[in-house]
Amino acid sequence: MTDQPETAQPDTGQPGFAPVRQVDRARFAALAPDERYAQMLLGHDSGARHCSVAYIQTPPGGGSPEGLHTHEGDQIFFVLQGTMSIEVDGTEHSVEAGNLIVFPAGVPHRNWNGGTEPTVHLAVNAPLPDPAQPFARRVGPASG
């Protein structure tokens, strides 16, 4: 059985809570290969209390706009498509689709797409980033 977002409403003590969320899949399908795109799937606006989840497509040559940076919380990427390049502690890694990347809180890192096809990944941030604070703190030169 596939739940529809409007029918899956258990009693969680949170008014309006829905465990099944509508995702703009048509927007994903319409992405051009050279387009950087991010859609917040779960965050402050959707009632999250402990983490955020975003769907991100990065075109060839694109990457962390901040360059080498840190976050207050842990950041986890699950690579869905393509190959993502990352740098952690001065070491570069090439990460293929189907693999998980973990950036612990406070560890400088950056990511980019050095390939010829778009990369797509899910980005999870925990704890939920404070919207009143900068999401990332640059610790190296900006990308570009």
CSV table of C-alpha atoms in Angstrom, one decimal:
chain,number,residue,atom,x,y,z
A,1,MET,CA,0.0,0.0,0.0
A,2,THR,CA,1.2,3.5,-0.9
A,3,ASP,CA,0.2,6.2,1.5
A,4,GLN,CA,-1.0,9.5,0.1
A,5,PRO,CA,0.4,12.5,2.1
A,6,GLU,CA,-3.0,13.7,3.1
A,7,THR,CA,-4.2,10.3,4.4
A,8,ALA,CA,-1.2,9.4,6.6
A,9,GLN,CA,-1.8,11.4,9.8
A,10,PRO,CA,-1.1,9.4,13.0
A,11,ASP,CA,-1.6,10.9,16.5
A,12,THR,CA,1.9,12.1,17.4
A,13,GLY,CA,1.0,14.9,19.6
A,14,GLN,CA,2.1,17.3,16.9
A,15,PRO,CA,-0.8,19.1,15.2
A,16,GLY,CA,-0.6,18.7,11.4
A,17,PHE,CA,2.1,16.1,11.5
A,18,ALA,CA,2.3,13.9,8.4
A,19,PRO,CA,4.9,11.1,8.1
A,20,VAL,CA,4.5,11.0,4.3
A,21,ARG,CA,5.6,14.2,2.6
A,22,GLN,CA,4.9,15.4,-0.9
A,23,VAL,CA,8.1,15.9,-3.0
A,24,ASP,CA,8.1,17.9,-6.2
A,25,ARG,CA,9.2,15.0,-8.3
A,26,ALA,CA,8.3,16.7,-11.6
A,27,ARG,CA,10.8,19.5,-10.7
A,28,PHE,CA,13.5,16.8,-10.3
A,29,ALA,CA,12.7,15.3,-13.7
A,30,ALA,CA,12.9,18.7,-15.4
A,31,LEU,CA,16.4,19.6,-14.2
A,32,ALA,CA,18.9,20.5,-16.9
A,33,PRO,CA,22.3,18.8,-16.5
A,34,ASP,CA,24.0,22.1,-15.9
A,35,GLU,CA,21.6,23.3,-13.2
A,36,ARG,CA,22.5,23.4,-9.5
A,37,TYR,CA,19.3,22.7,-7.6
A,38,ALA,CA,18.4,22.0,-4.0
A,39,GLN,CA,15.0,21.2,-2.6
A,40,MET,CA,14.5,21.1,1.2
A,41,LEU,CA,12.6,17.9,1.8
A,42,LEU,CA,12.6,18.2,5.6
A,43,GLY,CA,13.4,21.2,7.8
A,44,HIS,CA,12.0,23.9,10.0
A,45,ASP,CA,9.2,24.7,7.7
A,46,SER,CA,8.0,21.1,7.6
A,47,GLY,CA,8.0,20.6,11.4
A,48,ALA,CA,11.4,18.8,11.8
A,49,ARG,CA,12.8,19.0,15.2
A,50,HIS,CA,16.1,17.1,15.0
A,51,CYS,CA,17.5,17.1,11.4
A,52,SER,CA,17.1,18.5,7.9
A,53,VAL,CA,17.1,16.6,4.6
A,54,ALA,CA,17.7,18.2,1.2
A,55,TYR,CA,17.9,16.8,-2.4
A,56,ILE,CA,20.7,18.4,-4.3
A,57,GLN,CA,21.9,18.2,-7.9
A,58,THR,CA,25.3,19.6,-8.7
A,59,PRO,CA,26.3,20.2,-12.3
A,60,PRO,CA,29.8,19.3,-13.6
A,61,GLY,CA,32.3,21.9,-12.2
A,62,GLY,CA,29.9,22.9,-9.4
A,63,GLY,CA,30.3,22.4,-5.7
A,64,SER,CA,30.4,23.9,-2.2
A,65,PRO,CA,29.8,27.6,-2.8
A,66,GLU,CA,31.6,28.3,0.5
A,67,GLY,CA,34.7,26.3,-0.6
A,68,LEU,CA,36.4,24.6,2.5
A,69,HIS,CA,33.9,25.0,5.4
A,70,THR,CA,32.5,23.6,8.6
A,71,HIS,CA,29.1,23.1,10.1
A,72,GLU,CA,27.9,23.3,13.7
A,73,GLY,CA,26.4,19.8,13.4
A,74,ASP,CA,27.1,16.6,11.5
A,75,GLN,CA,26.5,16.5,7.7
A,76,ILE,CA,25.8,13.3,5.9
A,77,PHE,CA,25.5,12.8,2.1
A,78,PHE,CA,24.1,9.8,0.4
A,79,VAL,CA,25.2,9.9,-3.3
A,80,LEU,CA,22.3,8.9,-5.5
A,81,GLN,CA,23.8,9.5,-8.9
A,82,GLY,CA,27.2,10.3,-10.4
A,83,THR,CA,30.5,10.6,-8.6
A,84,MET,CA,31.2,13.3,-6.0
A,85,SER,CA,34.6,14.6,-5.1
A,86,ILE,CA,35.2,15.6,-1.5
A,87,GLU,CA,38.1,17.0,0.6
A,88,VAL,CA,38.5,16.2,4.3
A,89,ASP,CA,41.6,16.9,6.3
A,90,GLY,CA,43.5,17.8,3.2
A,91,THR,CA,42.8,14.4,1.5
A,92,GLU,CA,40.6,14.2,-1.6
A,93,HIS,CA,38.2,11.3,-2.1
A,94,SER,CA,36.1,10.2,-5.1
A,95,VAL,CA,32.7,8.9,-4.0
A,96,GLU,CA,30.5,6.9,-6.4
A,97,ALA,CA,26.7,6.6,-6.3
A,98,GLY,CA,25.4,4.3,-3.6
A,99,ASN,CA,27.9,5.4,-0.9
A,100,LEU,CA,27.6,7.5,2.2
A,101,ILE,CA,29.8,10.5,3.2
A,102,VAL,CA,30.0,11.7,6.8
A,103,PHE,CA,31.3,15.1,7.8
A,104,PRO,CA,31.4,15.3,11.6
A,105,ALA,CA,30.6,18.7,13.2
A,106,GLY,CA,33.4,21.2,13.0
A,107,VAL,CA,35.5,19.2,10.5
A,108,PRO,CA,36.6,21.4,7.5
A,109,HIS,CA,35.4,19.9,4.2
A,110,ARG,CA,34.3,20.7,0.7
A,111,ASN,CA,32.5,18.8,-2.1
A,112,TRP,CA,32.4,19.3,-5.8
A,113,ASN,CA,31.5,17.5,-9.1
A,114,GLY,CA,34.7,17.0,-11.1
A,115,GLY,CA,32.9,14.7,-13.6
A,116,THR,CA,31.1,15.3,-16.8
A,117,GLU,CA,27.6,14.3,-15.6
A,118,PRO,CA,25.5,15.8,-12.8
A,119,THR,CA,25.8,14.4,-9.3
A,120,VAL,CA,22.7,14.0,-7.1
A,121,HIS,CA,22.8,13.4,-3.4
A,122,LEU,CA,20.6,13.6,-0.2
A,123,ALA,CA,22.1,15.9,2.4
A,124,VAL,CA,21.2,15.3,6.1
A,125,ASN,CA,22.1,17.8,8.8
A,126,ALA,CA,21.8,16.9,12.4
A,127,PRO,CA,21.0,18.4,14.7
A,128,LEU,CA,18.6,20.7,12.8
A,129,PRO,CA,20.6,23.8,11.8
A,130,ASP,CA,19.6,27.0,13.6
A,131,PRO,CA,18.1,29.3,11.0
A,132,ALA,CA,19.4,32.3,12.9
A,133,GLN,CA,23.0,31.2,12.5
A,134,PRO,CA,25.1,30.8,9.3
A,135,PHE,CA,24.6,27.3,7.8
A,136,ALA,CA,28.3,27.0,7.0
A,137,ARG,CA,31.4,28.8,8.1
A,138,ARG,CA,34.1,29.3,5.5
A,139,VAL,CA,37.6,28.2,6.5
A,140,GLY,CA,39.3,28.4,3.1
A,141,PRO,CA,39.0,30.1,-0.3
A,142,ALA,CA,35.6,30.2,-1.9
A,143,SER,CA,34.9,27.8,-4.8
A,144,GLY,CA,34.7,29.0,-8.3
